[in-house]
Coordinates of C-alpha atoms and ligand atoms in Angstrom, one line a residue:
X26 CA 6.3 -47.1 -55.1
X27 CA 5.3 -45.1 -58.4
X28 CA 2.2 -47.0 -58.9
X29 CA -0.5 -44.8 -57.1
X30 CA -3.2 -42.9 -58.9
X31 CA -4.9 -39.4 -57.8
X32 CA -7.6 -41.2 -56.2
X33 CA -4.7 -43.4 -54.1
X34 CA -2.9 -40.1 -53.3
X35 CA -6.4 -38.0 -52.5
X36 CA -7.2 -41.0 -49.7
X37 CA -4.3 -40.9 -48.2
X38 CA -4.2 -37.1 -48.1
X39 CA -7.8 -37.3 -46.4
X40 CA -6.1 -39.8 -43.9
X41 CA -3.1 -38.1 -43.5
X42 CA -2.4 -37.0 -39.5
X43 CA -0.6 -34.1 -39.6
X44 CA 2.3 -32.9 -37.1
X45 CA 2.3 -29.0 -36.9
X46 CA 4.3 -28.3 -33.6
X47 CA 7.7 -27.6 -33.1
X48 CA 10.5 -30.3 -32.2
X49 CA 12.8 -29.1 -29.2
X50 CA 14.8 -31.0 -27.3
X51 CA 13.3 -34.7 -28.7
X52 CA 9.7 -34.2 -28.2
X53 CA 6.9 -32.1 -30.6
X54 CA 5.6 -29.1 -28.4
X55 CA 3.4 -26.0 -29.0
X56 CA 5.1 -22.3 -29.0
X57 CA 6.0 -20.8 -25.7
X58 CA 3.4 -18.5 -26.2
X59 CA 0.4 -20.9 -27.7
X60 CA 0.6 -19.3 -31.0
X61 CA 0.0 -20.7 -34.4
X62 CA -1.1 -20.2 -38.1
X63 CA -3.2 -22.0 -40.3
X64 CA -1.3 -23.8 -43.1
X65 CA -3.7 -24.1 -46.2
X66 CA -2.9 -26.1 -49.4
X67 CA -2.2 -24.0 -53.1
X68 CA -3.9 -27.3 -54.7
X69 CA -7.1 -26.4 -53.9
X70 CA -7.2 -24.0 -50.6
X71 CA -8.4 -26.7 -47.9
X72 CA -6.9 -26.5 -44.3
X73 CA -4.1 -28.9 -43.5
X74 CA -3.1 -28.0 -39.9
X75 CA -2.2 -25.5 -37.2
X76 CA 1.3 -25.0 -37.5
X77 CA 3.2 -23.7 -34.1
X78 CA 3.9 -19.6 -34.6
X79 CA 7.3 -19.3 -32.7
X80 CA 8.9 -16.9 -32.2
X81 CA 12.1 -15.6 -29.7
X82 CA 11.1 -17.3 -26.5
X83 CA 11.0 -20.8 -28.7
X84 CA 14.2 -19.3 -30.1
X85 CA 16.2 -18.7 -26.3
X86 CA 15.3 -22.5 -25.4
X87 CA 16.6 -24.3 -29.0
X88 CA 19.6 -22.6 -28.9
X89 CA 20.1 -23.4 -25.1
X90 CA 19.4 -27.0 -25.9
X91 CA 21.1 -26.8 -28.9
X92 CA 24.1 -25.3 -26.6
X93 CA 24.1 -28.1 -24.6
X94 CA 23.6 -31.1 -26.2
X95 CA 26.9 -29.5 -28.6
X96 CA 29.3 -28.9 -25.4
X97 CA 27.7 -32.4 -23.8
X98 CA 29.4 -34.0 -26.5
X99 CA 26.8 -36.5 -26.7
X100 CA 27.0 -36.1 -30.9
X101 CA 29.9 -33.6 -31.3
X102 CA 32.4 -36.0 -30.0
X103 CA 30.7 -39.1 -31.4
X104 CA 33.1 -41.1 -33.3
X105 CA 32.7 -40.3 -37.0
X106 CA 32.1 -44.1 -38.4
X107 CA 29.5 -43.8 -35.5
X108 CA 28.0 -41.2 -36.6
X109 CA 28.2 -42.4 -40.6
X110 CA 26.1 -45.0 -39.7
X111 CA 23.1 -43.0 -38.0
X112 CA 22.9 -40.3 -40.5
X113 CA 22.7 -43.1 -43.4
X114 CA 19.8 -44.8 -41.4
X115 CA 18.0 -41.2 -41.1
X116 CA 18.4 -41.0 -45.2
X117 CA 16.8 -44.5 -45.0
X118 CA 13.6 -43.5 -42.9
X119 CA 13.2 -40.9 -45.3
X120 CA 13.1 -43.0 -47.9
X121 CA 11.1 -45.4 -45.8
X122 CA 8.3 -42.7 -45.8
X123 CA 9.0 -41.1 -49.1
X124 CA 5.0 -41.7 -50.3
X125 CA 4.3 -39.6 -46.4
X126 CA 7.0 -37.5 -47.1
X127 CA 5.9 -36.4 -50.6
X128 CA 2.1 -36.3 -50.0
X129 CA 3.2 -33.6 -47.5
X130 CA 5.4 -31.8 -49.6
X131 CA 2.6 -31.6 -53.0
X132 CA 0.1 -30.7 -50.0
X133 CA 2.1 -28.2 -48.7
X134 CA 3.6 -26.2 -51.5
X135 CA 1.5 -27.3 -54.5
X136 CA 4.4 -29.2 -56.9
X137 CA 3.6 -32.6 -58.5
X138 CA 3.6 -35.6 -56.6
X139 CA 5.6 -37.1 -59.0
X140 CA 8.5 -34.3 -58.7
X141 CA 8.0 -34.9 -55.0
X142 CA 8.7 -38.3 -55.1
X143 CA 11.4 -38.9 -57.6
X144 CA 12.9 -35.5 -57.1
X145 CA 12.6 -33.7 -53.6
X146 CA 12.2 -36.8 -51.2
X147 CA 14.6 -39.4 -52.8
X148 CA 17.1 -36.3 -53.5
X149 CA 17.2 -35.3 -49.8
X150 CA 17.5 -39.0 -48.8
X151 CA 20.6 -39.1 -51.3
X152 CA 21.9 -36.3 -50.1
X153 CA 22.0 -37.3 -46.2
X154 CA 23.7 -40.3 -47.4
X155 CA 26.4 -39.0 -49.3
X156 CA 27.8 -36.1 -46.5
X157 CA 27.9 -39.3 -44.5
X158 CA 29.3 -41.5 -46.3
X159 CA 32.0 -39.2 -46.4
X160 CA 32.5 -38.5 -42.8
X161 CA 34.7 -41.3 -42.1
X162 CA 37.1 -41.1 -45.3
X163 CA 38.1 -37.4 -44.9
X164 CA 41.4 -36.7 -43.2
X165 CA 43.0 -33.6 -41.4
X166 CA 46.7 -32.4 -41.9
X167 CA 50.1 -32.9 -40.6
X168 CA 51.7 -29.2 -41.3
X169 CA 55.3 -29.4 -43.1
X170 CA 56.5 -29.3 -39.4
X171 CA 60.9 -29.0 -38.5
X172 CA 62.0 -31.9 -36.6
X173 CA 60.9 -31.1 -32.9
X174 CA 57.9 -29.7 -33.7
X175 CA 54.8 -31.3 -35.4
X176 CA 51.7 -28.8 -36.5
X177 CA 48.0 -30.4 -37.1
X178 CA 45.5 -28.3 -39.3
X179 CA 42.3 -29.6 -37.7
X180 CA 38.7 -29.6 -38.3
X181 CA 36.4 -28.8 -35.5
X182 CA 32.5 -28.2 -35.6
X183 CA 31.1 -25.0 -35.4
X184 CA 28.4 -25.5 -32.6
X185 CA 25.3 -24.3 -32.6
X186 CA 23.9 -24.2 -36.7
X187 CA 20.6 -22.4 -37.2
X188 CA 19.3 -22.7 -41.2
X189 CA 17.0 -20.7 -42.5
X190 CA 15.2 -22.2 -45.7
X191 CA 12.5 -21.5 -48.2
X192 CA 9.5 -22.8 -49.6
X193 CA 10.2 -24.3 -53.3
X194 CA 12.4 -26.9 -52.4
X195 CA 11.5 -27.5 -48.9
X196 CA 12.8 -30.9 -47.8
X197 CA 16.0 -30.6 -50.1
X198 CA 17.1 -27.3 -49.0
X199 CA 17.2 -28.6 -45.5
X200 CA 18.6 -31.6 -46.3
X201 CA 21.4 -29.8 -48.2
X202 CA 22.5 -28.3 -45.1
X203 CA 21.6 -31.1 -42.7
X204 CA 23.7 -33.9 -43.6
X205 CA 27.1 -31.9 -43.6
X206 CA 25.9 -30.0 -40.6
X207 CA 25.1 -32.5 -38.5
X208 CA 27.6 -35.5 -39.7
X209 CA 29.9 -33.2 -38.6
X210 CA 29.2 -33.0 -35.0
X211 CA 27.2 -29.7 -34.9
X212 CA 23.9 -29.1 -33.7
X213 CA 21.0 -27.6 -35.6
X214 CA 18.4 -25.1 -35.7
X215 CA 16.5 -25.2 -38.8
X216 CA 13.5 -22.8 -39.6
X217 CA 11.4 -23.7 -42.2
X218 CA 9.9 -21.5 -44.3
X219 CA 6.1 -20.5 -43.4
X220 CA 4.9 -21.2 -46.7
X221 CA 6.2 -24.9 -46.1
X222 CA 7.2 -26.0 -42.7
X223 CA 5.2 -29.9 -42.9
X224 CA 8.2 -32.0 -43.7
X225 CA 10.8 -30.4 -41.5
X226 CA 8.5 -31.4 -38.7
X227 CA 8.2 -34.8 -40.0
X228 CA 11.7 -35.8 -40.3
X229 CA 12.8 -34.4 -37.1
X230 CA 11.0 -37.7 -35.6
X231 CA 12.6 -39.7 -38.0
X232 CA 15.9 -38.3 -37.2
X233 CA 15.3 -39.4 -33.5
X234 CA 14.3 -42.8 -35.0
X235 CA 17.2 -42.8 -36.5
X236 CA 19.7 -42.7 -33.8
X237 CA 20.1 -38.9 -33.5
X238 CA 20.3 -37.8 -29.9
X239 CA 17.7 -35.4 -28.8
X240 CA 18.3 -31.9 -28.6
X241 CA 20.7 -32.2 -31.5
X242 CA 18.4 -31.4 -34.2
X243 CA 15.6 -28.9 -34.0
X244 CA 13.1 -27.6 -36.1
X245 CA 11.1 -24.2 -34.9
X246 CA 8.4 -23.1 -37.5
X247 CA 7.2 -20.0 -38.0
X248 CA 7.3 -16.7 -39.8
X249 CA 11.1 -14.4 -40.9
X250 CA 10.3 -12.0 -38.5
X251 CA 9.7 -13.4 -35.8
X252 CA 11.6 -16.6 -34.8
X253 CA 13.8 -16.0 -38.2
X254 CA 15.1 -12.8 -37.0
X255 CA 15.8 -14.1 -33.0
X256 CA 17.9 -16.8 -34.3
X257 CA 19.7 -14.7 -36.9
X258 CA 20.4 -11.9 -33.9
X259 CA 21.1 -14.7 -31.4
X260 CA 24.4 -14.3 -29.5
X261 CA 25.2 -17.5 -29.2
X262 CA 24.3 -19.0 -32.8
X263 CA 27.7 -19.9 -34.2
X264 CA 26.5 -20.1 -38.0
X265 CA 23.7 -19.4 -40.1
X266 CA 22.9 -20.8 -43.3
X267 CA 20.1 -19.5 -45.6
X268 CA 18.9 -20.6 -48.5
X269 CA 16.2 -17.9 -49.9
X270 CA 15.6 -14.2 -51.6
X271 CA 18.6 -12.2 -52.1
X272 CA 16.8 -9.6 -50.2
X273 CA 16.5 -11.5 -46.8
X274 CA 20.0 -12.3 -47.6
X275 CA 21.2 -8.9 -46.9
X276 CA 19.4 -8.6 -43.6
X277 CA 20.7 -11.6 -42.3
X278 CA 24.4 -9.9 -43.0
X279 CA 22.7 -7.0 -41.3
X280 CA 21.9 -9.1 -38.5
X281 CA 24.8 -11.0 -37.6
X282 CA 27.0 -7.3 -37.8
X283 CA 24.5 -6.1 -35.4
X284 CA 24.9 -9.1 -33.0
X285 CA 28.2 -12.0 -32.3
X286 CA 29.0 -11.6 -35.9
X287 CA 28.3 -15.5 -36.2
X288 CA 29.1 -16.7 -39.7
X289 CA 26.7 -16.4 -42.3
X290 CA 26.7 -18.4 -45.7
X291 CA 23.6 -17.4 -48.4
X292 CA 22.4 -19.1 -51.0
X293 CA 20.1 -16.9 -52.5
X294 CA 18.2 -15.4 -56.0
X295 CA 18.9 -15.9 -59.6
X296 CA 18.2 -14.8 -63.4
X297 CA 20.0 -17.0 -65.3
X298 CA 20.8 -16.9 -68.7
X299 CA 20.4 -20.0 -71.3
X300 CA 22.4 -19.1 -74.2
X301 CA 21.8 -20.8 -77.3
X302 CA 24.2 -20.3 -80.0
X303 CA 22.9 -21.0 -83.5
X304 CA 25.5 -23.9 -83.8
X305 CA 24.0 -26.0 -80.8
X306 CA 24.1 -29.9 -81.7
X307 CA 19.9 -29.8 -81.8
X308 CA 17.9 -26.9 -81.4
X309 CA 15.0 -29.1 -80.3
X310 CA 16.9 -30.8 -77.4
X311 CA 17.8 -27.3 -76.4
X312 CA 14.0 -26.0 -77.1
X313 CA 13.1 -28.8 -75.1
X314 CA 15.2 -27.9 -71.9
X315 CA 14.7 -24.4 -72.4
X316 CA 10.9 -25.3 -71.5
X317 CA 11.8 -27.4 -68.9
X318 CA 14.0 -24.6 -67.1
X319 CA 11.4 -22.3 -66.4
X320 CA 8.4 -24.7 -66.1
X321 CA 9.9 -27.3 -64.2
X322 CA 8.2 -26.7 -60.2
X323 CA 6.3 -24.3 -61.6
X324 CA 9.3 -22.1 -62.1
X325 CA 10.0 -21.7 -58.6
X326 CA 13.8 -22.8 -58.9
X327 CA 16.4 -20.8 -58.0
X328 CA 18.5 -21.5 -61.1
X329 CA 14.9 -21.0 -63.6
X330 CA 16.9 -20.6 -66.9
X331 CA 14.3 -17.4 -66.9
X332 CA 16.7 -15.6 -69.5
X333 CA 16.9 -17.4 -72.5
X334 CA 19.0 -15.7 -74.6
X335 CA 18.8 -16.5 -78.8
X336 CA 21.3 -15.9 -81.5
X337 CA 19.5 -13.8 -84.3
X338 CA 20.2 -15.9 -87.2
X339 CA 18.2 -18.9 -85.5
X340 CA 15.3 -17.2 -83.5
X341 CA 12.3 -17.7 -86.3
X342 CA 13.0 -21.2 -86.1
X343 CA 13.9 -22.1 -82.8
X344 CA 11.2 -19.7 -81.1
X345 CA 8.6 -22.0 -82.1
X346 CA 9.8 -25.1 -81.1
X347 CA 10.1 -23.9 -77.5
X348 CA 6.3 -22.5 -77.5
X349 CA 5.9 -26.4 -78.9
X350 CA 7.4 -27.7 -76.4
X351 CA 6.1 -26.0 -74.0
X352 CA 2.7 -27.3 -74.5
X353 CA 4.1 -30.6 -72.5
X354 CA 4.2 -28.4 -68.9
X355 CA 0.4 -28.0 -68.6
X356 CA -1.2 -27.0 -64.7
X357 CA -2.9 -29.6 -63.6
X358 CA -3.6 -31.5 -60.2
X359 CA -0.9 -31.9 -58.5
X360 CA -1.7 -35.0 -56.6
X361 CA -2.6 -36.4 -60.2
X362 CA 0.8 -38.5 -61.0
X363 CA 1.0 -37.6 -65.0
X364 CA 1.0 -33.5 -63.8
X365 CA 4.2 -31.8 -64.7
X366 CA 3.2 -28.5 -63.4
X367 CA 1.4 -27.9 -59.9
X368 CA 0.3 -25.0 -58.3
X369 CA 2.2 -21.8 -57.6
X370 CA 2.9 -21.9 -53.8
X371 CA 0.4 -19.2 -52.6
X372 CA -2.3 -16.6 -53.2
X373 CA 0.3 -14.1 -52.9
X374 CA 3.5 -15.3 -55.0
X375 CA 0.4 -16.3 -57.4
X376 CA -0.2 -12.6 -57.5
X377 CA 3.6 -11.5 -57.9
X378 CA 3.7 -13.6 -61.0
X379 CA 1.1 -12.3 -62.8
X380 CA 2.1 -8.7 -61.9
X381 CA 5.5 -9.7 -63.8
X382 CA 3.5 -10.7 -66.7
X383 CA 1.1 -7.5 -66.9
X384 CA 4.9 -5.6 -66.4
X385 CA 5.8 -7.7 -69.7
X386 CA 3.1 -6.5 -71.3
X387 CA 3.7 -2.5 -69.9
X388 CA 7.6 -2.7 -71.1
X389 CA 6.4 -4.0 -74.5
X390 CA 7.7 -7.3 -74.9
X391 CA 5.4 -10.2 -76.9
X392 CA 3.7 -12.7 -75.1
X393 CA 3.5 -15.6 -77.0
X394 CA 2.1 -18.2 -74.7
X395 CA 0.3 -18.1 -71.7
X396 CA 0.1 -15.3 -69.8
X397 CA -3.4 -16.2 -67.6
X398 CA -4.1 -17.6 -64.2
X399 CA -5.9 -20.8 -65.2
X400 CA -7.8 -23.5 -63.3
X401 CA -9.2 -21.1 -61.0
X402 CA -12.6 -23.1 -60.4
X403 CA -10.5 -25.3 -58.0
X404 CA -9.6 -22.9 -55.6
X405 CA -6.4 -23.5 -56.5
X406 CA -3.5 -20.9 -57.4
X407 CA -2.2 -21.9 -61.1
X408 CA -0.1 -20.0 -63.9
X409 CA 0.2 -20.9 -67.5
X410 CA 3.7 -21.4 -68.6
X411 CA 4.3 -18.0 -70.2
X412 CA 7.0 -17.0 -72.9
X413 CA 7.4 -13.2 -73.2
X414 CA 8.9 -12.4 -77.0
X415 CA 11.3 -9.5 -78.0
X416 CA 12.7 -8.9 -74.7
X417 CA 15.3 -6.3 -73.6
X418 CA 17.4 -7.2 -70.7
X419 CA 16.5 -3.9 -69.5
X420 CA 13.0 -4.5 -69.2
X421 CA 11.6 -5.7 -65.5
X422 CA 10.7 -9.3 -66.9
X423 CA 14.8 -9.7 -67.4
X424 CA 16.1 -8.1 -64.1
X425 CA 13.9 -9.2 -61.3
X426 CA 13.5 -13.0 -60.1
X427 CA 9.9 -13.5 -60.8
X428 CA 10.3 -17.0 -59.1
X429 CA 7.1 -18.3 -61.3
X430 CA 6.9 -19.6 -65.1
X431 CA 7.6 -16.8 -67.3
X432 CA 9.9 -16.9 -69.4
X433 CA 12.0 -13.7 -71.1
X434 CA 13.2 -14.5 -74.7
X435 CA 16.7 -11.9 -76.4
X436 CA 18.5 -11.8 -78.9
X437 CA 21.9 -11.3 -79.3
X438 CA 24.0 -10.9 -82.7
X439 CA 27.7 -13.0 -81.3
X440 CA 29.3 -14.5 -78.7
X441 CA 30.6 -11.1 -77.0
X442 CA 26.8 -9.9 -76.9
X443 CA 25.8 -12.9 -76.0
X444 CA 28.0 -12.9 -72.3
X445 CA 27.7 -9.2 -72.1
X446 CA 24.2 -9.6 -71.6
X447 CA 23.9 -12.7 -69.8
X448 CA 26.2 -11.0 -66.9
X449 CA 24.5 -7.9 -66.8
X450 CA 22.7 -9.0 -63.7
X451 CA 23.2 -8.5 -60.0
X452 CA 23.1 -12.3 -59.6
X453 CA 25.3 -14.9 -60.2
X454 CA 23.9 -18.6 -59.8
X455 CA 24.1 -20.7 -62.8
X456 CA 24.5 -20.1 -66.7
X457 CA 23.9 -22.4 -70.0
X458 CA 25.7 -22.6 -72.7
X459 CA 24.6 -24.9 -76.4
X460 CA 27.3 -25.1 -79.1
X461 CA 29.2 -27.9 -80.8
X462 CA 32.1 -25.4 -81.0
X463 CA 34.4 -27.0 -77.6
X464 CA 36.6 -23.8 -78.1
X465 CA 33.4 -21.5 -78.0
X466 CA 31.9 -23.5 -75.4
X467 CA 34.7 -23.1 -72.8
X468 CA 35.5 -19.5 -73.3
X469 CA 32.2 -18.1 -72.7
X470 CA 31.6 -20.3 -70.1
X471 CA 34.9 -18.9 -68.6
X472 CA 33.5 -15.8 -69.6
X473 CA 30.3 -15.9 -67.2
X474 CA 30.2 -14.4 -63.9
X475 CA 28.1 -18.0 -62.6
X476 CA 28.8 -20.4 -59.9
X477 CA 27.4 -23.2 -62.4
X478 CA 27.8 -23.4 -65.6
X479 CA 26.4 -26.1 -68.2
X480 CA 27.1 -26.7 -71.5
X481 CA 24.8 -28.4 -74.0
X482 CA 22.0 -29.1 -71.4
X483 CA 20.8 -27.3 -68.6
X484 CA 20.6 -27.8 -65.0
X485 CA 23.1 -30.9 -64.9
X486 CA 25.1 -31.9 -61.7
X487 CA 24.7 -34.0 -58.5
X488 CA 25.8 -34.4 -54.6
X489 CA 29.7 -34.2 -56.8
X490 CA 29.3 -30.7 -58.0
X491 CA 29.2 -27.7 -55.2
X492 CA 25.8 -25.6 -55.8
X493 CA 26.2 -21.5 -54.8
X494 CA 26.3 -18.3 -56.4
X495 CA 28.6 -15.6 -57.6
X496 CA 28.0 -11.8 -56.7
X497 CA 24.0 -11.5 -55.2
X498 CA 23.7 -14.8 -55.1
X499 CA 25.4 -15.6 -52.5
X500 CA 28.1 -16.9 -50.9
X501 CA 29.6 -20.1 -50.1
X502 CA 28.8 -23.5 -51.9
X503 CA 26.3 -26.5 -50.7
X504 CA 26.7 -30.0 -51.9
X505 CA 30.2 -31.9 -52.8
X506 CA 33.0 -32.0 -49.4
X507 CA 33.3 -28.2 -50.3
X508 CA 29.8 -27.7 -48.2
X509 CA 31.8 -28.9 -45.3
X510 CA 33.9 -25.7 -45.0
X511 CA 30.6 -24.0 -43.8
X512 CA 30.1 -26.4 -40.8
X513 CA 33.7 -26.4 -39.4
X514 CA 36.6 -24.4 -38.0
X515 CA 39.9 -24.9 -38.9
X516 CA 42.4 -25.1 -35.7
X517 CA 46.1 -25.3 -36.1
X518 CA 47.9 -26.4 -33.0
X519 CA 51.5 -26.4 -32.7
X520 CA 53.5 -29.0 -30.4
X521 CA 57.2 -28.1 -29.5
X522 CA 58.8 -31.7 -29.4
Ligands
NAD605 P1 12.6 -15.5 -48.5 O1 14.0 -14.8 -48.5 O2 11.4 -14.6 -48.5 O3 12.5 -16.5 -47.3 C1 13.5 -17.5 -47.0 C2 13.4 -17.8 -45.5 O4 13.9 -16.7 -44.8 C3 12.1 -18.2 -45.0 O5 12.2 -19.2 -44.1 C4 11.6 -16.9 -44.3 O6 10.7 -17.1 -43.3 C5 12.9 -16.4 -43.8 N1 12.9 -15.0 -43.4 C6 12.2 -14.0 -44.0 N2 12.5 -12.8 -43.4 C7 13.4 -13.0 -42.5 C8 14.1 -12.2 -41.5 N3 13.9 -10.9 -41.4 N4 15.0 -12.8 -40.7 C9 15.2 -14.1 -40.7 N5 14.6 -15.0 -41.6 C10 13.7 -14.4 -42.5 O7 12.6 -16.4 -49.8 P2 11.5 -17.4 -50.2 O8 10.4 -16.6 -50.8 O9 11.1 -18.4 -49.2 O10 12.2 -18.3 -51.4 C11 12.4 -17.8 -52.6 C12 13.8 -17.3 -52.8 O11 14.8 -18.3 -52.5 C13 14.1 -16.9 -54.2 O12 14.8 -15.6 -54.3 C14 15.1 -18.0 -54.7 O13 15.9 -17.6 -55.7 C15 15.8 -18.3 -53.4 N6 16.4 -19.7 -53.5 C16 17.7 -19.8 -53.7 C17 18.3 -21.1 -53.8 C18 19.8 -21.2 -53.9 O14 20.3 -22.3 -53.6 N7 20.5 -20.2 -54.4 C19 17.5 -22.2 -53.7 C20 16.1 -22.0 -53.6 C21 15.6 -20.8 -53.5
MN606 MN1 2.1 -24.3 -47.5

């Protein structure tokens, strides 16, 4: 693997078969009603397939099937060494048909091939592997019962799991919420996101391949609306998880008060800050990572350090060596394997972007790199990394998640500035923090409202480290045994001996 060129990965994308129907019950079928959409590629705008519209008919018969393959017990009740093993075999199909799986991915939402590869396929193989690797080692309690009575705190599946995911990370997100959702006994709904839905509908086969009975896992594509809202409003979904805008985020609260109040756990927007101090250990490392977290996947990251925030002292000389290093995250093909910087995933988030940029202009702040759609002769949807200059945290460009390349540059005169203005936000998800002071370091990272927090690089972690957000991003944590707590209930029974 890792040898193929653009012309290698353009063959195989002409030979590619694509699966665009729904998975129900073991087998790839159309929507009740016959319906689908065209899914067209951001790398260039060719067709890629008809993708199966459902919508709350397709909704009524996963979550029946869903239902029933929970309460057979066919899966729920499968020993957990059992089902170890079959959920590590489904992380090894994946990576089996990780060149498939990331062809479909770059295809499909426009990142590089080389991001989809080393990054979203092998990441969600890892993280399969690691919830189940852990099934079989995690115990229950004994309560600190008298003598003739003994209580057990157990752990029970929830049941029926629908997840609703987005577009930028399409296979990972799932897989976030796939391996400890299914490895521990529920079932699962999961609705891609329209922008996306090819690789869900791949794996679901491979999960059959893998040992997981049908019916167990099911993937319904289609738009929020439609077969989004009918599992969100479903009386007899048990839990949904969502990963996506904060906006949606609300609704689905909205949704499951208006229906069985099923339990809802969001992982949703951010505007994080990267706060550079002007005693960091080397301003061009951080210049270098300050690129990186808002040009890496085209900016389209949920934890995009989009904020970076710059002591005064230091900006004349650090400013430039982030517009230097930014010249390494260049738009180019996608499929090509040296890109670090694809296309945006549609027409329309393309247009959302550069609508942030012309409201940088508007508010007055200083572009000093990019700012223009570029490569536009392909038919493609491409940005230019952008750095806006003498920004306010007032100013549109700092509040909003533009969820695109653009990057806001403040400054700040000391540490207290410095965190009052990297919490002034309604979000919450993740905060950086460069200084060689270790008493410094650890108070303002104490001192940020963030459900991650890195020092002296940005966007560190792995399966270990639990990945949610404080305030409006979200609640509840994926990743690490703490993303268990979503998929379970806890049951205390008490015995009279
Ligand atoms: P989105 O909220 O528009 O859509 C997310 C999913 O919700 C999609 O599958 C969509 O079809 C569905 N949806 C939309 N309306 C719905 C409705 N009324 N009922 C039910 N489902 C509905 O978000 P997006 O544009 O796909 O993704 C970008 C957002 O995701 C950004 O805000 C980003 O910060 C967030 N995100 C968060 C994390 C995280 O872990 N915190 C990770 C990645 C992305
Ligand atoms: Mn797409």
């Amino acid at each position: 693997m890792g040898n193929l060129t653009r012309a290698d990965w353009e063959a195989r994308a002409q030979n590619l078969k694509i699966e665009g129907r729904a998975f129900l019950d073991g087998q790839y079928v159309d929507a009740a009603d016959g319906k689908t959409f065209d899914c067209l590629s951001p790398v260039d705008g060719r067709f890629l397939a008809k993708v199966a519209s459902c919508d709350a008919a397709d909704a009524e018969r996963a979550v029946q099937v869903a239902r029933a393959t929970f309460e057979s017990g066919v899966w729920s009740r499968m020993a957990p060494v059992k089902r170890k093993k079959v959920m590590i075999r489904f992380s090894e199909l994946m990576l089996e048909h990780a060149e498939e799986l990331a062809l479909l991915e770059t295809l499909d939402m426009g990142k590089p091939i080389s991001d989809a590869l080393n990054i979203d396929v092998s990441g969600a193989a890892n993280s399969i592997r690691w919830s189940a690797e852990a099934i079989d080692k995690i115990y229950d309690e004994v309560a600190a019962t008298p003598h003739n009575e003994l209580g057990l705190v157990t752990r029970e599946p929830v049941g029926v799991v629908a997840a609703i995911v987005p577009w930028n990370f399409p296979l990972l997100m799932s897989c976030w919420k796939l391996g400890p959702a299914l490895t521990t006994g529920n079932s699962v709904i999961l609705k891609p996101s329209e922008k996306s839905p090819l690789t869900a509908i791949r794996v679901a086969q491979l999960a059959i391949e893998a040992g997981i009975p049908k019916g167990v896992f099911n993937v319904l594509p289609g738009f929020g609306h439609t077969v989004g809202k009918a599992l969100a409003l479903h009386m007899d979904v048990d839990t949904l998880v969502f990963t996506g805008s904060t906006k949606i985020a609300k609704q689905l609260m909205v949704y499951a008060g208006e229906s069985n109040m099923k339990r809802v756990w969001l992982e949703a927007g951010g505007k994080s800050p990267n706060i550079v101090f002007a005693d960091a250990p080397d301003l061009k490392a951080a210049a270098e990572s300050a690129a990186s977290a808002i040009a890496f996947n085209q900016g389209e990251v949920c934890t995009a350090g989009s904020r970076l925030l710059v002591e005064k002292s230091i900006k004349a000389e650090f400013l430039p060596l982030v517009i230097e290093a930014l010249k390494a995250w260049k738009p180019g093909n996608p499929l090509d394997p040296e890109t670090t910087v694809g296309a945006l995933v549609d027409t329309t988030q393309m247009n959302n972007v550069l609508g942030y940029i012309q409201a940088g202009h508007d508010d007055g702040a200083k572009l000093v790199a990019g700012g223009k759609r570029t490569l536009e002769e392909t038919g493609g949807t491409y940005v230019e990394p952008t750095i806006f200059d003498g920004v306010t945290n007032a100013m549109r460009i700092a509040r909003e998640e533009i969820f695109g390349p653009v990057l806001s540059v403040i400054e700040f005169e000391d540490a207290e500035e410095a965190v009052r203005i990297a919490n002034d936000t309604p979000y919450g998800l993740a905060a950086a923090v460069w200084t060689s002071n270790l008493s410094k370091a650890h108070l303002v990272g104490k001192a940020l409202r963030a459900g991650s927090v890195w020092i002296n690089q940005y966007d560190g972690g792995d399966m270990t480290a639990p990945f949610g957000g404080f305030k409006q991003s979200g609640n509840g944590r994926d990743k690490s045994l703490h993303a268990f707590d979503k998929y379970t209930e806890l049951k205390a029974t008490w015995i009279k001996l």
